[in-house]
Each structure stands twice: as C-alpha cells, then as structure tokens.
mmCIF file of N, CA and C in Angstrom:
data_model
loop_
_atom_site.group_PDB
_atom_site.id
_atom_site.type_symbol
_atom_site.label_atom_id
_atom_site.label_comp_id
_atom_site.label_asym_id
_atom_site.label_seq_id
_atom_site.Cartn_x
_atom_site.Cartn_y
_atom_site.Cartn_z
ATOM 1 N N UNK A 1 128.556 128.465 107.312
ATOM 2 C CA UNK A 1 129.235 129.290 106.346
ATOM 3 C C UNK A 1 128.518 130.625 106.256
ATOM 4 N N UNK A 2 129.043 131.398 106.602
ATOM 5 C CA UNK A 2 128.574 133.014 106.224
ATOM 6 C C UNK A 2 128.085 133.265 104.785
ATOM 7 N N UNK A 3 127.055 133.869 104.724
ATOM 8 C CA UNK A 3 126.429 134.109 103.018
ATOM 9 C C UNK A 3 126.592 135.806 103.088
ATOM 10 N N UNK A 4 127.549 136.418 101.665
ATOM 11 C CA UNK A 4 127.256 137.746 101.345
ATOM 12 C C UNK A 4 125.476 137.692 101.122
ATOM 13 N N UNK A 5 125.400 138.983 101.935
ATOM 14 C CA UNK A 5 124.167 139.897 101.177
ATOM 15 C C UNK A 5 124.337 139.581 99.247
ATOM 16 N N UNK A 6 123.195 139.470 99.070
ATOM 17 C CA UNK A 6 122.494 139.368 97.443
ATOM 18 C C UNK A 6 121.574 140.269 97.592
ATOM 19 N N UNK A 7 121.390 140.457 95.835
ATOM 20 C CA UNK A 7 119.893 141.248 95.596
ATOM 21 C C UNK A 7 119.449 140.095 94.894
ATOM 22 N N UNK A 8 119.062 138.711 95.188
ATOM 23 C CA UNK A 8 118.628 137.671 94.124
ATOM 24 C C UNK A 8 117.816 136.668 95.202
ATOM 25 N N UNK A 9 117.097 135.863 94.604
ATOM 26 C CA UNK A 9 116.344 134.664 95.692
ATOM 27 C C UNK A 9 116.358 133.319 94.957
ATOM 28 N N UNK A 10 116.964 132.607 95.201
ATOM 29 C CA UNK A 10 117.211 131.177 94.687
ATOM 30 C C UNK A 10 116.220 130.574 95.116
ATOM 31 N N UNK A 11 115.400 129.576 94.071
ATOM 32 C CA UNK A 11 114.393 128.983 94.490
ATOM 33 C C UNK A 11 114.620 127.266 93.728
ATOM 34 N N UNK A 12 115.099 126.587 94.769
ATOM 35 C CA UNK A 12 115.183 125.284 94.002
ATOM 36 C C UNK A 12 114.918 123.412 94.684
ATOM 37 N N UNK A 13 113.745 123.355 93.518
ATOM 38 C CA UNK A 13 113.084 122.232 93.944
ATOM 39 C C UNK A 13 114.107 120.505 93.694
ATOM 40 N N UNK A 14 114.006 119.869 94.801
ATOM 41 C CA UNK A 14 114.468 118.700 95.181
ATOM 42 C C UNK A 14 113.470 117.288 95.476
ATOM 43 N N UNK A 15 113.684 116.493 94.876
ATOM 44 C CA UNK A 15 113.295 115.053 95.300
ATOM 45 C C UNK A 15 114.215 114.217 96.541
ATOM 46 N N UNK A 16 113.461 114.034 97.925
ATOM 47 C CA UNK A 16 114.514 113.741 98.358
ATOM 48 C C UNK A 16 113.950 112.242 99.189
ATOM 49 N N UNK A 17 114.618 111.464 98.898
ATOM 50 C CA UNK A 17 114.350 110.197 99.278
ATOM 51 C C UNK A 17 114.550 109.700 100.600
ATOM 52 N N UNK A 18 113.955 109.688 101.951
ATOM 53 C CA UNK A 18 114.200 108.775 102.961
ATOM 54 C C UNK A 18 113.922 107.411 103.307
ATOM 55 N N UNK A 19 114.469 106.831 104.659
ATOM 56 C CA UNK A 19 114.016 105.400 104.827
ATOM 57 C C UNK A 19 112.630 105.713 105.685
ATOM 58 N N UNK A 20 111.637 104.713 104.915
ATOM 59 C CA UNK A 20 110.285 105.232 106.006
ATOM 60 C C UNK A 20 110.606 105.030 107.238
ATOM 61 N N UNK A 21 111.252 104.592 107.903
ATOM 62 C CA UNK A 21 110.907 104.319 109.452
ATOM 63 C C UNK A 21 111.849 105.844 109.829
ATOM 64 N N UNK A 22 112.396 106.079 109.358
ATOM 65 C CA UNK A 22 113.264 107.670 109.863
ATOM 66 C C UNK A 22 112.388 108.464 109.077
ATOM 67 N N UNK A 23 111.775 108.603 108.555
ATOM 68 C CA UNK A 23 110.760 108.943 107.576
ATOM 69 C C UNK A 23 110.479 110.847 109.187
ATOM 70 N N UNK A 24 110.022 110.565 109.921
ATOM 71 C CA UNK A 24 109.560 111.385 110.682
ATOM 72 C C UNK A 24 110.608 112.286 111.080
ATOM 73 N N UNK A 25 111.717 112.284 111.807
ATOM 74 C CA UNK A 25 112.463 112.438 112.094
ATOM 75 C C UNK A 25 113.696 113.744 110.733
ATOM 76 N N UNK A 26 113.572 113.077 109.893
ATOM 77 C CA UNK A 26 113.967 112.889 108.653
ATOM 78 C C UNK A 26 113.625 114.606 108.295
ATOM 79 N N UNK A 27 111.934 114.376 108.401
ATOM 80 C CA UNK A 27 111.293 115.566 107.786
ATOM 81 C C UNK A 27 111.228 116.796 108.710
ATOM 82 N N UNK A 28 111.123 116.609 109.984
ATOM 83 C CA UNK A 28 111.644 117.919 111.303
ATOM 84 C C UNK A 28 113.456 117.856 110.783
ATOM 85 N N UNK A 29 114.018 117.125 110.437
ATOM 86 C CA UNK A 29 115.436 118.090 110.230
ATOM 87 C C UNK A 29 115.224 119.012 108.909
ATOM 88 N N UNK A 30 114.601 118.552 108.036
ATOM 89 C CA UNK A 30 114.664 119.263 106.799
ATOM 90 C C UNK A 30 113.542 120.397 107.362
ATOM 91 N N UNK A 31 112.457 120.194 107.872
ATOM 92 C CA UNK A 31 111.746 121.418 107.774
ATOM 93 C C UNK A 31 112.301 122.665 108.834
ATOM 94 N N UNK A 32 113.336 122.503 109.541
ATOM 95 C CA UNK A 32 114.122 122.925 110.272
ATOM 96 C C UNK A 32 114.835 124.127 110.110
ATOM 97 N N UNK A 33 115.136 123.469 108.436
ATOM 98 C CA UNK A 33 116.195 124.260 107.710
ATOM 99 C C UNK A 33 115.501 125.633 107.521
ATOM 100 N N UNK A 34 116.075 127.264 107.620
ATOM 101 C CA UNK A 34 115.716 127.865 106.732
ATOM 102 C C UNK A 34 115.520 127.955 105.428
ATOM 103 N N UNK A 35 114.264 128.540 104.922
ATOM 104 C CA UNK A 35 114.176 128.150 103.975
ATOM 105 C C UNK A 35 113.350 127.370 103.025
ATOM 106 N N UNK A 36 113.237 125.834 103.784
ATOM 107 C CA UNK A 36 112.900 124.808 103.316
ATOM 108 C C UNK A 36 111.724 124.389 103.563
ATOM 109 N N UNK A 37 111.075 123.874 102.384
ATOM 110 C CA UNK A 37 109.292 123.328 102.626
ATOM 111 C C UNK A 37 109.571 121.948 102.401
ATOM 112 N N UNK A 38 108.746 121.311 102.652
ATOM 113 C CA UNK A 38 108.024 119.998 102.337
ATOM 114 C C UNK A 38 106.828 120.401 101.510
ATOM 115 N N UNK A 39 106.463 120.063 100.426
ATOM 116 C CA UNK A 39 105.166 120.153 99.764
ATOM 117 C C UNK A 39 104.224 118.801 99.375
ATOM 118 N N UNK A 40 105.195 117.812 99.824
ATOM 119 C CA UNK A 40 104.452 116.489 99.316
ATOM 120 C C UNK A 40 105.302 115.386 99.754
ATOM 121 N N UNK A 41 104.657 114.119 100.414
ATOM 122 C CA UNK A 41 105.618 112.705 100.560
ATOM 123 C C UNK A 41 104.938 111.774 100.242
ATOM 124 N N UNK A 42 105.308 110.709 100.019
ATOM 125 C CA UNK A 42 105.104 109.568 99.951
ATOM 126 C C UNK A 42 105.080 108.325 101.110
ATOM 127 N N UNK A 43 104.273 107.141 101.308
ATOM 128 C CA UNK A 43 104.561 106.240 102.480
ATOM 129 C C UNK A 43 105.530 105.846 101.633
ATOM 130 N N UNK A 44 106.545 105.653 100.804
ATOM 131 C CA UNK A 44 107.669 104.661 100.428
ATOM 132 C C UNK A 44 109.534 105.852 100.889
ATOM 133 N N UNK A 45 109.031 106.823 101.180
ATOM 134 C CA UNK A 45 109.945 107.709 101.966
ATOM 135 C C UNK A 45 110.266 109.018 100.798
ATOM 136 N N UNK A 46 109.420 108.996 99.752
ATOM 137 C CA UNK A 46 109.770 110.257 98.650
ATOM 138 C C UNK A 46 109.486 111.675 98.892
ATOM 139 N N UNK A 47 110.062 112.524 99.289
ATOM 140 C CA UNK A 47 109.550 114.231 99.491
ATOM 141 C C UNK A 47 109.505 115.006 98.306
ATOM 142 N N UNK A 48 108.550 116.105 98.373
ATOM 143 C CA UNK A 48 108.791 116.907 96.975
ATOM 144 C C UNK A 48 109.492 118.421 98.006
ATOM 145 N N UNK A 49 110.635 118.942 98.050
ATOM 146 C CA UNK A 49 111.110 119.920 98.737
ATOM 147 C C UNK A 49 111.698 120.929 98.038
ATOM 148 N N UNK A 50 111.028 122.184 98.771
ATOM 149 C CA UNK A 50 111.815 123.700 97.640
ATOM 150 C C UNK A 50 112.817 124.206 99.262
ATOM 151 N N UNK A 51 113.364 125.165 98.478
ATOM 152 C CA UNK A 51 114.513 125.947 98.871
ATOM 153 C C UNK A 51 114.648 126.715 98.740
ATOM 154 N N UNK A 52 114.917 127.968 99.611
ATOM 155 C CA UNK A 52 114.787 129.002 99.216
ATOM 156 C C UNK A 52 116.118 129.842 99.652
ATOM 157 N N UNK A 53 116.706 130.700 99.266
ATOM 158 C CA UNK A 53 118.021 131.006 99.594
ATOM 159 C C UNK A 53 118.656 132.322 98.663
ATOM 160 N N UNK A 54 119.500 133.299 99.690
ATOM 161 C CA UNK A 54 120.189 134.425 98.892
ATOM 162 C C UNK A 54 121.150 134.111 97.786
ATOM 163 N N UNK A 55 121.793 132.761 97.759
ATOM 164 C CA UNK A 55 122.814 132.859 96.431
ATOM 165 C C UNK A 55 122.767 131.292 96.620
ATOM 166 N N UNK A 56 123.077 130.778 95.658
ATOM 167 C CA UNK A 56 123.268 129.436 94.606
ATOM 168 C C UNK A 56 124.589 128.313 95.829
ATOM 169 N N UNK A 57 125.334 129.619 96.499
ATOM 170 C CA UNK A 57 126.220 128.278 97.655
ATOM 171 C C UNK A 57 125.450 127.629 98.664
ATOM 172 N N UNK A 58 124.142 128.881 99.322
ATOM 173 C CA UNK A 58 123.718 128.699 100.222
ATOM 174 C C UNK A 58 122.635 127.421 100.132
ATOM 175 N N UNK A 59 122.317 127.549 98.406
ATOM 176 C CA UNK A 59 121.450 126.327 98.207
ATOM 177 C C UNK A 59 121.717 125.051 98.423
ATOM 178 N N UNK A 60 123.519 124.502 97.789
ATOM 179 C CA UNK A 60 124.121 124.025 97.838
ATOM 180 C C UNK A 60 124.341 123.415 99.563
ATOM 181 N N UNK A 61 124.777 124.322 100.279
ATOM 182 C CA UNK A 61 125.057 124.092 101.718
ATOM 183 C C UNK A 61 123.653 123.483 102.652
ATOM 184 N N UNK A 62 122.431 123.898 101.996
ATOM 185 C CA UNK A 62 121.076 123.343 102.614
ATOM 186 C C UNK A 62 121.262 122.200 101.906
ATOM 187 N N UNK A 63 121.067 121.786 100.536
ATOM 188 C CA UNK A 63 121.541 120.017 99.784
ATOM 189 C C UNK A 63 122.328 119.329 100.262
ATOM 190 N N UNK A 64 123.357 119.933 100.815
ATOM 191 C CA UNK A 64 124.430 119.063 101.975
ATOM 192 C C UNK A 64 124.033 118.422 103.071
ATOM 193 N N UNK A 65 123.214 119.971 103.821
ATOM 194 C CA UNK A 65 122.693 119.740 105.027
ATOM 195 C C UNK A 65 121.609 118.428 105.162
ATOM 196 N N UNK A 66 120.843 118.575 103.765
ATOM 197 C CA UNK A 66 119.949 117.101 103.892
ATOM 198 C C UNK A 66 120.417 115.952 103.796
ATOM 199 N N UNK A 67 121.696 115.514 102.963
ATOM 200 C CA UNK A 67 122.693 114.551 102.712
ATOM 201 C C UNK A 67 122.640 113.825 103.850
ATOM 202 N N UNK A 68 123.007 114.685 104.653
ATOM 203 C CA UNK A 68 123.341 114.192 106.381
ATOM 204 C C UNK A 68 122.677 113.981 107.318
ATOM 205 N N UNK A 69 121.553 114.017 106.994
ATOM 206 C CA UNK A 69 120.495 113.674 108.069
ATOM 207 C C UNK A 69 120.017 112.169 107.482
ATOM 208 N N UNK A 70 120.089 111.950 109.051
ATOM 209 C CA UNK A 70 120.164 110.552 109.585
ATOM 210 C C UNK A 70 118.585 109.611 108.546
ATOM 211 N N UNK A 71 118.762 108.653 107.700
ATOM 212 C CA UNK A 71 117.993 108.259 107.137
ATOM 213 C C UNK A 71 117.566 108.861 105.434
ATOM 214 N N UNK A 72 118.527 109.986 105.350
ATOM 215 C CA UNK A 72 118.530 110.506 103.768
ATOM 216 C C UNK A 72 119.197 109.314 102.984
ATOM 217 N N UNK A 73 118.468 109.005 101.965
ATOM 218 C CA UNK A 73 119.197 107.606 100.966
ATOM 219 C C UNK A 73 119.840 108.698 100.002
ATOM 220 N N UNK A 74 119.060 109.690 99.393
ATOM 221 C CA UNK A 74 119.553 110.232 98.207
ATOM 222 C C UNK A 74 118.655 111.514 98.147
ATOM 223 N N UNK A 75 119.356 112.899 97.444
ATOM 224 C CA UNK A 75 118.662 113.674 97.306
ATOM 225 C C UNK A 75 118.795 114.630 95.898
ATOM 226 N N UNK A 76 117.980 114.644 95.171
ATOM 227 C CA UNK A 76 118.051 114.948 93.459
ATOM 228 C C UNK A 76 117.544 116.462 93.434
ATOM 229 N N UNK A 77 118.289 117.050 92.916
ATOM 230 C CA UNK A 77 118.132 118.611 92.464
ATOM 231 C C UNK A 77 117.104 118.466 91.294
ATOM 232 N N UNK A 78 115.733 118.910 91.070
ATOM 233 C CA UNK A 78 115.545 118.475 89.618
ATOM 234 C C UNK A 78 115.206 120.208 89.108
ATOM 235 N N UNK A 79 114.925 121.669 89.662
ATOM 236 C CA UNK A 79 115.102 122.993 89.321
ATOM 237 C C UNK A 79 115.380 123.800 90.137
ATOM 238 N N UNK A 80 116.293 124.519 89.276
ATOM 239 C CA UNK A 80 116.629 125.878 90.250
ATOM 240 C C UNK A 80 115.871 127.011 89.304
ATOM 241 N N UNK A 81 116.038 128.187 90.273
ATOM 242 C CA UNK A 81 115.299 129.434 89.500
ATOM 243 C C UNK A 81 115.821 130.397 90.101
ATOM 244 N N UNK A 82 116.630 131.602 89.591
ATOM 245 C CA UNK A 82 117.065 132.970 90.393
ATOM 246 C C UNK A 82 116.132 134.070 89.602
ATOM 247 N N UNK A 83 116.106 135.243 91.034
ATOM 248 C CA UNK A 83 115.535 135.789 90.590
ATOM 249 C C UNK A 83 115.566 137.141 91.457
ATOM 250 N N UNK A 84 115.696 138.003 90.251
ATOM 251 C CA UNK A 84 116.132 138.992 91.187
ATOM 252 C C UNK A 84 115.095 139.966 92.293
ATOM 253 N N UNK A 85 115.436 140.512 93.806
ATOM 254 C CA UNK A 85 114.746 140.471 94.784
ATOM 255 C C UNK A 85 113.788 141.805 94.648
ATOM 256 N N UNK A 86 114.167 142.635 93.662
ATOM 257 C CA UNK A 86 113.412 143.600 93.339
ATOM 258 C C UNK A 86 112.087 143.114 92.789
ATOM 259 N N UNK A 87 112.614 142.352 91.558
ATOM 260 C CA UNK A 87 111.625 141.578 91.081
ATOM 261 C C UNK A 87 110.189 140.952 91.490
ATOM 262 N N UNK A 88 110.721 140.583 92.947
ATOM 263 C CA UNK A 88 109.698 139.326 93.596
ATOM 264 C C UNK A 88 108.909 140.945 94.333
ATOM 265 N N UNK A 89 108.956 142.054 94.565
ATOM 266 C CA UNK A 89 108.112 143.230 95.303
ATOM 267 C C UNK A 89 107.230 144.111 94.437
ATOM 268 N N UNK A 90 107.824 143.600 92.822
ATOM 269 C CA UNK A 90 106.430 143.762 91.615
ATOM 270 C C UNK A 90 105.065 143.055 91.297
ATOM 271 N N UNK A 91 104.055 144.060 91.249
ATOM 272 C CA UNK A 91 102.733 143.650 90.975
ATOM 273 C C UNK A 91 102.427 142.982 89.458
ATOM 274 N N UNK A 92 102.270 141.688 89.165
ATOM 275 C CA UNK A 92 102.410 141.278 87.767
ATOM 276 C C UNK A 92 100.956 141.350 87.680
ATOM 277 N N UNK A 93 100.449 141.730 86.332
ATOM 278 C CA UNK A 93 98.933 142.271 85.322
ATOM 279 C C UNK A 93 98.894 141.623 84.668
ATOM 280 N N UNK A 94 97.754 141.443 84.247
ATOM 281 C CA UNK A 94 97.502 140.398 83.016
ATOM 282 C C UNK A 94 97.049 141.207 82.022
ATOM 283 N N UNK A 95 97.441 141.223 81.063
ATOM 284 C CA UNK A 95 96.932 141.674 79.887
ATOM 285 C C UNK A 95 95.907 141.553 79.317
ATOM 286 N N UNK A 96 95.402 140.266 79.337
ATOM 287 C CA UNK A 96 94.536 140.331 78.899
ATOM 288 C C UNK A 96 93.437 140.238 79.577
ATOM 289 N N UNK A 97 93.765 140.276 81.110
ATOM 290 C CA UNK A 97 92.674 140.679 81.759
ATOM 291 C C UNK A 97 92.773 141.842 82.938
ATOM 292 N N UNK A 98 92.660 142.660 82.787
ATOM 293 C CA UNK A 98 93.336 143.942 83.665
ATOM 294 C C UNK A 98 92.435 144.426 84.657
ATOM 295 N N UNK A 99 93.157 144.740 85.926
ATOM 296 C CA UNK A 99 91.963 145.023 86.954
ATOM 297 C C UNK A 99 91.491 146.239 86.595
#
C-alpha cells in the first residue's frame, strides 16, 4: 500500500506472541519489516516490539504484516504515540539542570 508523505512519526509498542519452535524464523520476518525492533523475548515465544511509521495506516499494515507470519499466535497493540517530525529534530533542556 502506498503511504502519503506526513510531517508525524508513529511510534507503537506491541506484545507479540510466537510458537517457540518458529520462534527464529518468526523474528527475521518481523525484524525485516521497516521500521520494526525487537527489544526483548522470551523462551515461551513472547516479543516486546516497537514500530515505527509515517501515519497510523502504515502502523496498522506492519500489525497485519506480523499476523501472517508463519507461527504468529497473537499480536497485542498495548501504545501508540504520534509525534510530530519537526518535533523529534529539537534539542530538549532540562531545567533544572542546564548545560
């Protein structure tokens, strides 16, 4: 599916459950994806996975994309976060501690 240009970056974390023995396999399709990390698994087949993406369909269309790979049992959205792309090229300060 073609994605319009955005000025925004979707960032949204997933629990995604495989069968261990596809367990390997499983995780080269997802890390495949643009986009997509692995940050953590489990030996019982549990991933902790973010997403990263120009608009909210494209997120959607990568959640699909994991659906379907061979050995996905289930895959749970548990946050999304937008944010706009200007945004993410600002230097954030701390107040109360300032360089």
């Amino acid at each position: 599916m073609c994605q319009p240009m955005t000025d925004e970056l979707h960032i949204t974390s997933l629990v995604v459950h495989v069968q261990p023995r596809r367990a390997e396999g499983a995780d080269a399709a997802i890390a495949a994806l643009p986009g997509a990390h692995i940050h953590g698994s489990d030996p019982n087949g549990k991933r902790v996975v973010t997403l990263e993406a120009p608009s909210a369909s494209a997120i959607l269309d990568h959640v699909e994309a994991i659906q379907r790979i061979d050995g996905v049992i289930n895959v749970a959205m548990v946050y999304q976060h937008v944010e706009p792309l200007d945004a993410m090229n600002k230097e954030i300060t701390n107040v109360e501690y300032p360089t």
